[in-house]
Amino acid sequence: MDLAQSSVEEWLDSHPDDMQDYFLRHADVTLVNKWLVAHGFNQLPDFPAPIRNSSLTNLRYTYSFSNESSNPSSPVDTRCNDSGFFDSSRHQRSNSKKHLRHDYARSKKRNIFRTYEPNGGESTLESRRNSLKEMRQFRSLPPTSVNLLSMLIQSKVRLPRYPSKDIDHKRELKETNEKEFFLEIVKDISNELDLKSLSAKIVANVSCMLDADKVSLYLIEGKAAGKQVLVSKIFDLHAGTSIFPSCTGDIRVPWGQGIIGHVAETGETVNLKDAMKDPRYNDELGKITGYQTETLLCMPIRNADNEIVGVAQALNNNKEEGFTQEDEKMLATYLTFCGIGIHNAQIFDAYSKEYDRNRALLEVVHDLFTEQTSVDHVVLKIMQRAQSLLKCERCSLLLKDKESNSENAFDKIFDLAYPMKNGHSGNSDRDSSLRVTSKIAELVLLTGETINITDASQDPRIEHEDETVKGIRTRSVLCKPVRNRHFQIIGVAQVINRIDGLPFDDHDDLLFEAFAIFCGLGINNCQLYEQVSLAAARQAVALEVLSYHASVPQEEVLKLKEKKLPDIQELKIMEFTFNDFSLDNDQMMQASVIMFNDLGLSKKFRIEYETLCRWLLTVRKNYRNVAYHNWRHAFNVCQVMFTILKHCQCKNYLTDNETLALTVACLCHDLDHRGTNNAFQQKSSSALSQLYGTSATLEHHHFNHAIMILNSGGTNLFGNLGSEDFSEVTKLLKQAILATDLSLHIQLRSKFFAMVDSGQKVFDDRESKEIVRSVMMTTCDIAAITKPWEVQRKVSELVITEFFDQGDKEKHELNIQPQACMDRDRQDEIAKLQLAWIDGICLPLYKSLVQLDSAFQPMLDGLLDNRSRWERLDAERLSKHAILETGV
Ligand SMILES: Nc1nc2c(ncn2[C@@H]2O[C@H](COP(=O)(O)O)[C@@H](O)[C@H]2O)c(=O)[nH]1
Ligand SMILES: [Zn+2]
């Protein structure tokens, strides 16, 4: 296959991992070195590098790019061109995707090679492969410096570590080849990011370089907070020491004190032949140890910005003339490199700490989300994390007593002692310990202000008498209020005694503040969870009780099941003129069964007879005993639907699923109606309006109630439907019940009228069918207006009774004036209101239906007859009114 070079390159660009793999498997050291040279890196140390020159000038030059980028160990962003000058243009990034791919691949490659450990335990190739694997875990991260830093912090990338040559080797080098020695000691510190190890290396190298008997290194701390102090990282390391001393307690020199303090403050070099004679010399340690200091060379260490970051002090070089000018020059040169190294290590150290803190805070957030069930668990977890991050002896949380008139301010106390203090847990001293700081905690609770006591021995608010208990000595206290989401103080959190003996600083304060906030949130979440769990349990019990009372006893089901069904003709349920009051409760049940059977629904949907009986009885039971919106109304609506389905054309356009949904919808469409309308739900902010919102509030409830009944034991009418039919019927059922909201009908009817006016007779598209089904529901729902006058008069009385009941509630409970049709004081206007009802809603609907299908004619006839009755009644009322007014 003849692949063009550009295609190969393009493929390699888009597959950096494969390219790396190939490179790792096939590249030999010569190739690697060529690559390193070409990219401005040092060669691998085992192979003499052509660009590495042992002259000091060249050495300095090689490292000078470290000054430009802040990290001497990362010559990532600089390139050395052939002439030895840095060519920044070669480093400019292009925005093209290709270049970005190049850059990404390059940055990956660089990091792979920078993981090389010449003398590491694993083989070079193995080590590289592992590094590659580690890098791949981060392949989703763009190669930003932040990501690289976090990989560094997580030790995902190992920086090259040149093995420190032993001190004898260095001494030998110093004697034989001073420049090579210098190169060695610079290299020694160039890639060290650990402050302790770096300090130890500097001290050992200075000691060797100056032939000094003892060398100390002090670093400036607390500069940002304006509380500078010099802290010895490595103190008095003997020149002959070959191992890094373990960390003993740091020695702290107050700012400006002694020769060290003077050098740090002034930046001057102090070179003394007889240190003891200098008044600034503090020989406290000499007095204790008997060590005699004679010659002394003390010099500031500066970073790349020329700021003093520390002080190096060398003692006793055992030369008559003391430390020479040459020594001073050499030390100054070396300390230039050291300053940069220290600065970088300090930045790295600060980032690592920040990273640890952020990770700990993230872990707390994680705890908050995973553990919300118990206050105790959440608080203990947060406190454990606070204690381990702040590294303190005690961490306590004191929760406020809700009955604040009790003697103690706190009723719940969580206390964590540092696990191993003097070999045992401090928990036994808990009460005494808490007593010591009780005044502080109470004060914070009272004022809501943080208290940070840096020297407890001087603070009168500490109960020192209680400290007599063995093992307690309060040095410092940081105490903060804990608040709930309403910002009310619910307790206080306190930490006592930093393990390192220092007082809590601003950083601790900030960190502890976050923990106090998390504690408040955690407690709040748990309390909310407890409340919700309690409410859910209460609701479950209520549901159990309700469902028991809403279900039908088996005897009733069997009674209906076993009763012989009457003849359909006998019940007259197939007529538009059906009398809504002609059947008693049992007959209505039987008539319902007959309708299901007659429509073929029981057979088609394999509805078991007993299930149908139980479902019907349950539906009936779930109607309330209100004047109009009761079971009888539901039955009557269903009867009209049955009649339409039997006599009108629309039956021919409906599927079995639609017929089933419409029949079930009629019986369920007003389930659990409370005798008040949607507007009332909204005006009274009822639970229903809160649950379902303000659109079709009741209708949503009726539908949900229907589903609840279908889901309760032995009443699943749709139990034998396939899943597709089941979801379709459920969807149709919902549409049909929601359609009984009159305001939805008003929005929809114009479409229906337009369809009918256009002469459309067949409705087989989805939208038209939905419109027709919805209109059919309203047609049945308000069909009482089309019934024989005696039926209409009786039904309208029931409607009006309910209206007036609602009106009374509005007047007396909500203090609002009801609508005219609901105002009992305007009952003489009923005929007028019924005429408005007929003309506004009913007449347009039934006229249109007749236009569509003449089978609806009996309904329109009944309506028109009732209209003339209401008209007559209204006329009578008007004439009575006129007589009353005129007296004629
Ligand atoms: N003024 C009248 N309004 C009536 C009458 N019959 C019914 N209605 C109204 O229609 C809705 C129907 O919806 P529903 O699902 O609640 O039954 C009903 O609420 C009444 O507002 C009537 O004779 N006069
Ligand atoms: Zn209704």
CSV table of N, CA and C in Angstrom, one decimal, residues 538-656:
chain,number,residue,atom,x,y,z
A,538,ARG,N,-46.5,8.9,57.4
A,538,ARG,CA,-47.8,9.3,57.8
A,538,ARG,C,-48.8,9.1,56.6
A,539,GLN,N,-48.2,9.5,55.4
A,539,GLN,CA,-49.1,9.4,54.2
A,539,GLN,C,-49.4,7.9,53.9
A,540,ALA,N,-48.4,7.1,54.1
A,540,ALA,CA,-48.5,5.6,53.8
A,540,ALA,C,-49.6,5.1,54.7
A,541,VAL,N,-49.6,5.5,56.0
A,541,VAL,CA,-50.6,5.0,56.9
A,541,VAL,C,-52.0,5.5,56.5
A,542,ALA,N,-52.0,6.8,56.1
A,542,ALA,CA,-53.3,7.4,55.7
A,542,ALA,C,-53.9,6.6,54.5
A,543,LEU,N,-52.9,6.3,53.6
A,543,LEU,CA,-53.4,5.6,52.3
A,543,LEU,C,-53.9,4.2,52.6
A,544,GLU,N,-53.2,3.6,53.6
A,544,GLU,CA,-53.7,2.2,54.0
A,544,GLU,C,-55.1,2.3,54.5
A,545,VAL,N,-55.3,3.3,55.4
A,545,VAL,CA,-56.7,3.5,56.0
A,545,VAL,C,-57.7,3.8,54.9
A,546,LEU,N,-57.3,4.7,54.0
A,546,LEU,CA,-58.2,5.2,53.0
A,546,LEU,C,-58.6,4.1,52.0
A,547,SER,N,-57.5,3.4,51.6
A,547,SER,CA,-57.7,2.3,50.6
A,547,SER,C,-58.6,1.2,51.2
A,548,TYR,N,-58.5,1.0,52.5
A,548,TYR,CA,-59.4,0.0,53.1
A,548,TYR,C,-60.8,0.5,53.0
A,549,HIS,N,-61.0,1.8,53.3
A,549,HIS,CA,-62.4,2.3,53.3
A,549,HIS,C,-62.9,2.5,51.9
A,550,ALA,N,-62.0,2.7,50.9
A,550,ALA,CA,-62.4,3.0,49.5
A,550,ALA,C,-62.6,1.7,48.8
A,551,SER,N,-62.2,0.6,49.3
A,551,SER,CA,-62.4,-0.7,48.6
A,551,SER,C,-63.7,-1.3,49.0
A,552,VAL,N,-64.1,-2.3,48.2
A,552,VAL,CA,-65.5,-2.8,48.4
A,552,VAL,C,-65.4,-4.2,49.0
A,553,PRO,N,-66.2,-4.5,50.0
A,553,PRO,CA,-66.2,-5.8,50.6
A,553,PRO,C,-66.5,-6.9,49.6
A,554,GLN,N,-65.8,-8.0,49.7
A,554,GLN,CA,-66.0,-9.1,48.7
A,554,GLN,C,-67.5,-9.6,48.6
A,555,GLU,N,-68.2,-9.5,49.8
A,555,GLU,CA,-69.6,-10.0,49.7
A,555,GLU,C,-70.4,-9.2,48.8
A,556,GLU,N,-70.1,-7.9,48.8
A,556,GLU,CA,-70.8,-7.0,47.9
A,556,GLU,C,-70.6,-7.3,46.4
A,557,VAL,N,-69.3,-7.6,46.2
A,557,VAL,CA,-68.9,-8.0,44.8
A,557,VAL,C,-69.6,-9.3,44.4
A,558,LEU,N,-69.6,-10.2,45.3
A,558,LEU,CA,-70.2,-11.5,44.9
A,558,LEU,C,-71.8,-11.4,44.7
A,559,LYS,N,-72.3,-10.5,45.6
A,559,LYS,CA,-73.8,-10.3,45.5
A,559,LYS,C,-74.1,-9.7,44.1
A,560,LEU,N,-73.3,-8.8,43.6
A,560,LEU,CA,-73.6,-8.2,42.3
A,560,LEU,C,-73.3,-9.3,41.2
A,561,LYS,N,-72.2,-10.0,41.4
A,561,LYS,CA,-71.8,-11.0,40.4
A,561,LYS,C,-72.9,-12.0,40.2
A,562,GLU,N,-73.5,-12.4,41.4
A,562,GLU,CA,-74.4,-13.5,41.3
A,562,GLU,C,-75.8,-13.1,40.9
A,563,LYS,N,-76.1,-11.8,40.9
A,563,LYS,CA,-77.4,-11.4,40.6
A,563,LYS,C,-77.7,-11.5,39.1
A,564,LYS,N,-78.9,-11.9,38.8
A,564,LYS,CA,-79.2,-12.1,37.4
A,564,LYS,C,-79.4,-10.7,36.7
A,565,LEU,N,-78.8,-10.5,35.5
A,565,LEU,CA,-78.9,-9.2,34.9
A,565,LEU,C,-80.3,-9.1,34.2
A,566,PRO,N,-80.9,-7.9,34.4
A,566,PRO,CA,-82.2,-7.7,33.7
A,566,PRO,C,-82.0,-7.5,32.2
A,567,ASP,N,-83.1,-7.4,31.5
A,567,ASP,CA,-83.1,-7.2,30.1
A,567,ASP,C,-82.7,-5.8,29.8
A,568,ILE,N,-81.9,-5.6,28.8
A,568,ILE,CA,-81.4,-4.2,28.4
A,568,ILE,C,-82.6,-3.3,28.1
A,569,GLN,N,-83.6,-3.8,27.5
A,569,GLN,CA,-84.8,-3.0,27.1
A,569,GLN,C,-85.5,-2.5,28.3
A,570,GLU,N,-85.6,-3.4,29.3
A,570,GLU,CA,-86.3,-3.1,30.5
A,570,GLU,C,-85.7,-1.8,31.2
A,571,LEU,N,-84.4,-1.7,31.1
A,571,LEU,CA,-83.7,-0.6,31.8
A,571,LEU,C,-83.8,0.7,31.0
A,572,LYS,N,-84.2,0.7,29.7
A,572,LYS,CA,-84.3,1.8,28.8
A,572,LYS,C,-83.0,2.7,28.7
A,573,ILE,N,-81.9,2.0,28.9
A,573,ILE,CA,-80.6,2.8,28.9
A,573,ILE,C,-80.1,3.1,27.5
A,574,MET,N,-80.9,2.6,26.5
A,574,MET,CA,-80.4,2.9,25.1
A,574,MET,C,-81.1,4.0,24.5
A,575,GLU,N,-81.8,4.9,25.3
A,575,GLU,CA,-82.6,6.0,24.8
A,575,GLU,C,-82.0,7.3,25.2
A,576,PHE,N,-82.1,8.3,24.3
A,576,PHE,CA,-81.7,9.7,24.7
A,576,PHE,C,-82.6,10.3,25.7
A,577,THR,N,-83.8,9.7,25.8
A,577,THR,CA,-84.8,10.3,26.8
A,577,THR,C,-84.8,9.5,28.1
A,578,PHE,N,-83.7,8.8,28.3
A,578,PHE,CA,-83.6,8.0,29.6
A,578,PHE,C,-83.8,8.9,30.8
A,579,ASN,N,-84.6,8.4,31.8
A,579,ASN,CA,-84.8,9.1,33.0
A,579,ASN,C,-83.6,8.9,34.0
A,580,ASP,N,-82.9,9.9,34.3
A,580,ASP,CA,-81.7,9.9,35.1
A,580,ASP,C,-82.0,9.3,36.5
A,581,PHE,N,-83.2,9.4,36.9
A,581,PHE,CA,-83.5,9.0,38.3
A,581,PHE,C,-84.3,7.6,38.3
A,582,SER,N,-84.4,7.0,37.2
A,582,SER,CA,-85.3,5.8,37.1
A,582,SER,C,-84.7,4.6,37.8
A,583,LEU,N,-83.4,4.5,37.9
A,583,LEU,CA,-82.8,3.3,38.4
A,583,LEU,C,-82.3,3.5,39.8
A,584,ASP,N,-82.4,2.4,40.6
A,584,ASP,CA,-81.8,2.5,41.9
A,584,ASP,C,-80.3,2.1,41.9
A,585,ASN,N,-79.6,2.2,43.0
A,585,ASN,CA,-78.2,1.9,43.0
A,585,ASN,C,-77.8,0.6,42.4
A,586,ASP,N,-78.5,-0.5,42.8
A,586,ASP,CA,-78.2,-1.8,42.3
A,586,ASP,C,-78.4,-1.9,40.8
A,587,GLN,N,-79.5,-1.3,40.4
A,587,GLN,CA,-79.9,-1.3,38.9
A,587,GLN,C,-78.8,-0.6,38.1
A,588,MET,N,-78.3,0.5,38.7
A,588,MET,CA,-77.3,1.3,38.0
A,588,MET,C,-76.1,0.4,37.8
A,589,MET,N,-75.7,-0.4,38.8
A,589,MET,CA,-74.6,-1.3,38.7
A,589,MET,C,-74.8,-2.3,37.6
A,590,GLN,N,-76.0,-2.9,37.6
A,590,GLN,CA,-76.3,-3.9,36.6
A,590,GLN,C,-76.3,-3.3,35.2
A,591,ALA,N,-76.9,-2.1,35.1
A,591,ALA,CA,-77.0,-1.4,33.8
A,591,ALA,C,-75.6,-1.2,33.3
A,592,SER,N,-74.7,-0.8,34.2
A,592,SER,CA,-73.3,-0.6,33.8
A,592,SER,C,-72.7,-1.9,33.2
A,593,VAL,N,-72.9,-3.0,34.0
A,593,VAL,CA,-72.4,-4.3,33.5
A,593,VAL,C,-72.9,-4.6,32.1
A,594,ILE,N,-74.2,-4.3,31.9
A,594,ILE,CA,-74.9,-4.6,30.6
A,594,ILE,C,-74.2,-3.8,29.5
A,595,MET,N,-74.0,-2.5,29.8
A,595,MET,CA,-73.4,-1.6,28.8
A,595,MET,C,-72.0,-2.2,28.4
A,596,PHE,N,-71.2,-2.6,29.3
A,596,PHE,CA,-69.9,-3.2,29.0
A,596,PHE,C,-70.0,-4.4,28.1
A,597,ASN,N,-71.0,-5.3,28.5
A,597,ASN,CA,-71.2,-6.5,27.7
A,597,ASN,C,-71.7,-6.2,26.3
A,598,ASP,N,-72.7,-5.3,26.3
A,598,ASP,CA,-73.4,-5.0,25.0
A,598,ASP,C,-72.4,-4.3,24.0
A,599,LEU,N,-71.5,-3.5,24.5
A,599,LEU,CA,-70.5,-2.9,23.6
A,599,LEU,C,-69.4,-3.9,23.2
A,600,GLY,N,-69.5,-5.1,23.8
A,600,GLY,CA,-68.5,-6.1,23.5
A,600,GLY,C,-67.1,-5.9,24.2
A,601,LEU,N,-67.2,-5.0,25.2
A,601,LEU,CA,-65.9,-4.6,25.8
A,601,LEU,C,-65.4,-5.8,26.7
A,602,SER,N,-66.3,-6.4,27.4
A,602,SER,CA,-65.9,-7.5,28.4
A,602,SER,C,-65.2,-8.6,27.6
A,603,LYS,N,-65.8,-8.9,26.5
A,603,LYS,CA,-65.3,-10.0,25.7
A,603,LYS,C,-63.9,-9.6,25.0
A,604,LYS,N,-64.0,-8.5,24.3
A,604,LYS,CA,-62.8,-8.0,23.6
A,604,LYS,C,-61.6,-7.9,24.5
A,605,PHE,N,-61.8,-7.3,25.6
A,605,PHE,CA,-60.7,-7.1,26.5
A,605,PHE,C,-60.5,-8.1,27.7
A,606,ARG,N,-61.2,-9.2,27.5
A,606,ARG,CA,-61.2,-10.3,28.4
A,606,ARG,C,-61.2,-9.8,29.9
A,607,ILE,N,-62.3,-9.0,30.1
A,607,ILE,CA,-62.5,-8.5,31.5
A,607,ILE,C,-63.2,-9.5,32.3
A,608,GLU,N,-62.6,-10.0,33.3
A,608,GLU,CA,-63.3,-11.0,34.1
A,608,GLU,C,-64.5,-10.4,34.8
A,609,TYR,N,-65.6,-11.2,34.9
A,609,TYR,CA,-66.8,-10.7,35.4
A,609,TYR,C,-66.7,-10.1,36.8
A,610,GLU,N,-66.0,-10.9,37.6
A,610,GLU,CA,-65.9,-10.5,39.0
A,610,GLU,C,-65.0,-9.1,39.1
A,611,THR,N,-64.0,-9.1,38.2
A,611,THR,CA,-63.2,-7.8,38.2
A,611,THR,C,-64.1,-6.6,37.8
A,612,LEU,N,-64.9,-6.8,36.8
A,612,LEU,CA,-65.8,-5.8,36.3
A,612,LEU,C,-66.8,-5.3,37.5
A,613,CYS,N,-67.3,-6.3,38.2
A,613,CYS,CA,-68.2,-6.0,39.3
A,613,CYS,C,-67.5,-5.2,40.4
A,614,ARG,N,-66.3,-5.8,40.7
A,614,ARG,CA,-65.5,-5.1,41.8
A,614,ARG,C,-65.2,-3.7,41.4
A,615,TRP,N,-64.7,-3.5,40.1
A,615,TRP,CA,-64.3,-2.2,39.7
A,615,TRP,C,-65.5,-1.2,39.7
A,616,LEU,N,-66.7,-1.7,39.2
A,616,LEU,CA,-67.8,-0.8,39.2
A,616,LEU,C,-68.2,-0.4,40.6
A,617,LEU,N,-68.2,-1.4,41.5
A,617,LEU,CA,-68.6,-1.1,42.9
A,617,LEU,C,-67.6,-0.1,43.6
A,618,THR,N,-66.3,-0.3,43.2
A,618,THR,CA,-65.3,0.6,43.8
A,618,THR,C,-65.4,2.0,43.2
A,619,VAL,N,-65.7,2.1,41.9
A,619,VAL,CA,-65.8,3.4,41.3
A,619,VAL,C,-67.0,4.1,42.0
A,620,ARG,N,-68.1,3.4,42.2
A,620,ARG,CA,-69.3,4.0,42.8
A,620,ARG,C,-68.9,4.5,44.2
A,621,LYS,N,-68.2,3.7,44.9
A,621,LYS,CA,-67.8,4.0,46.3
A,621,LYS,C,-66.9,5.2,46.4
A,622,ASN,N,-66.2,5.5,45.3
A,622,ASN,CA,-65.3,6.6,45.4
A,622,ASN,C,-65.9,7.9,44.9
A,623,TYR,N,-67.2,7.9,44.7
A,623,TYR,CA,-67.9,9.2,44.5
A,623,TYR,C,-68.4,9.7,45.8
A,624,ARG,N,-68.4,10.9,46.0
A,624,ARG,CA,-68.8,11.5,47.3
A,624,ARG,C,-70.3,11.7,47.3
A,625,ASN,N,-70.8,11.9,48.5
A,625,ASN,CA,-72.3,12.1,48.6
A,625,ASN,C,-72.6,13.6,48.4
A,626,VAL,N,-72.2,14.2,47.3
A,626,VAL,CA,-72.6,15.6,47.0
A,626,VAL,C,-73.8,15.6,46.2
A,627,ALA,N,-74.4,16.8,46.1
A,627,ALA,CA,-75.8,16.9,45.4
A,627,ALA,C,-75.7,16.5,44.0
A,628,TYR,N,-74.8,16.9,43.2
A,628,TYR,CA,-74.8,16.7,41.8
A,628,TYR,C,-73.7,15.8,41.3
A,629,HIS,N,-72.4,16.1,41.6
A,629,HIS,CA,-71.3,15.4,41.1
A,629,HIS,C,-71.1,14.0,41.8
A,630,ASN,N,-72.1,13.2,41.8
A,630,ASN,CA,-72.1,11.9,42.5
A,630,ASN,C,-72.1,10.8,41.5
A,631,TRP,N,-72.2,9.6,42.0
A,631,TRP,CA,-72.2,8.4,41.2
A,631,TRP,C,-73.3,8.4,40.1
A,632,ARG,N,-74.5,8.9,40.5
A,632,ARG,CA,-75.6,8.9,39.6
A,632,ARG,C,-75.3,9.7,38.3
A,633,HIS,N,-74.6,10.9,38.6
A,633,HIS,CA,-74.2,11.7,37.5
A,633,HIS,C,-73.3,11.0,36.6
A,634,ALA,N,-72.3,10.3,37.2
A,634,ALA,CA,-71.3,9.5,36.4
A,634,ALA,C,-72.1,8.4,35.5
A,635,PHE,N,-73.0,7.8,36.2
A,635,PHE,CA,-73.7,6.7,35.5
A,635,PHE,C,-74.5,7.3,34.3
A,636,ASN,N,-75.2,8.4,34.6
A,636,ASN,CA,-76.0,9.0,33.6
A,636,ASN,C,-75.2,9.5,32.4
A,637,VAL,N,-74.0,10.0,32.6
A,637,VAL,CA,-73.1,10.4,31.6
A,637,VAL,C,-72.7,9.2,30.7
A,638,CYS,N,-72.5,8.1,31.4
A,638,CYS,CA,-72.1,6.8,30.7
A,638,CYS,C,-73.3,6.3,29.9
A,639,GLN,N,-74.5,6.5,30.4
A,639,GLN,CA,-75.7,6.0,29.7
A,639,GLN,C,-75.8,6.8,28.4
A,640,VAL,N,-75.5,8.1,28.4
A,640,VAL,CA,-75.7,8.9,27.2
A,640,VAL,C,-74.6,8.4,26.2
A,641,MET,N,-73.4,8.2,26.7
A,641,MET,CA,-72.3,7.7,25.8
A,641,MET,C,-72.8,6.4,25.1
A,642,PHE,N,-73.3,5.5,26.0
A,642,PHE,CA,-73.8,4.2,25.4
A,642,PHE,C,-74.8,4.4,24.3
A,643,THR,N,-75.8,5.3,24.6
A,643,THR,CA,-76.8,5.6,23.6
A,643,THR,C,-76.2,6.2,22.3
A,644,ILE,N,-75.2,7.1,22.4
A,644,ILE,CA,-74.6,7.6,21.2
A,644,ILE,C,-73.9,6.5,20.5
A,645,LEU,N,-73.2,5.7,21.2
A,645,LEU,CA,-72.4,4.6,20.6
A,645,LEU,C,-73.3,3.6,19.9
A,646,LYS,N,-74.6,3.5,20.4
A,646,LYS,CA,-75.5,2.6,19.8
A,646,LYS,C,-76.2,3.2,18.6
A,647,HIS,N,-76.4,4.5,18.6
A,647,HIS,CA,-77.2,5.1,17.5
A,647,HIS,C,-76.5,6.0,16.5
A,648,CYS,N,-75.4,6.5,16.9
A,648,CYS,CA,-74.8,7.5,16.0
A,648,CYS,C,-73.6,6.9,15.2
A,649,GLN,N,-73.3,7.7,14.1
A,649,GLN,CA,-72.3,7.2,13.1
A,649,GLN,C,-70.9,7.1,13.8
A,650,CYS,N,-70.6,7.9,14.8
A,650,CYS,CA,-69.2,8.0,15.3
A,650,CYS,C,-68.7,6.7,15.8
A,651,LYS,N,-69.6,5.8,16.2
A,651,LYS,CA,-69.2,4.5,16.6
A,651,LYS,C,-68.4,3.8,15.5
A,652,ASN,N,-68.8,4.1,14.3
A,652,ASN,CA,-68.1,3.4,13.2
A,652,ASN,C,-66.6,3.9,13.0
A,653,TYR,N,-66.3,5.0,13.6
A,653,TYR,CA,-64.9,5.5,13.4
A,653,TYR,C,-64.1,5.3,14.6
A,654,LEU,N,-64.7,4.7,15.7
A,654,LEU,CA,-63.9,4.5,16.9
A,654,LEU,C,-63.4,3.1,17.0
A,655,THR,N,-62.2,3.0,17.5
A,655,THR,CA,-61.6,1.6,17.7
A,655,THR,C,-62.1,1.1,19.0
A,656,ASP,N,-61.9,-0.2,19.2
A,656,ASP,CA,-62.3,-0.8,20.5
A,656,ASP,C,-61.6,-0.1,21.7
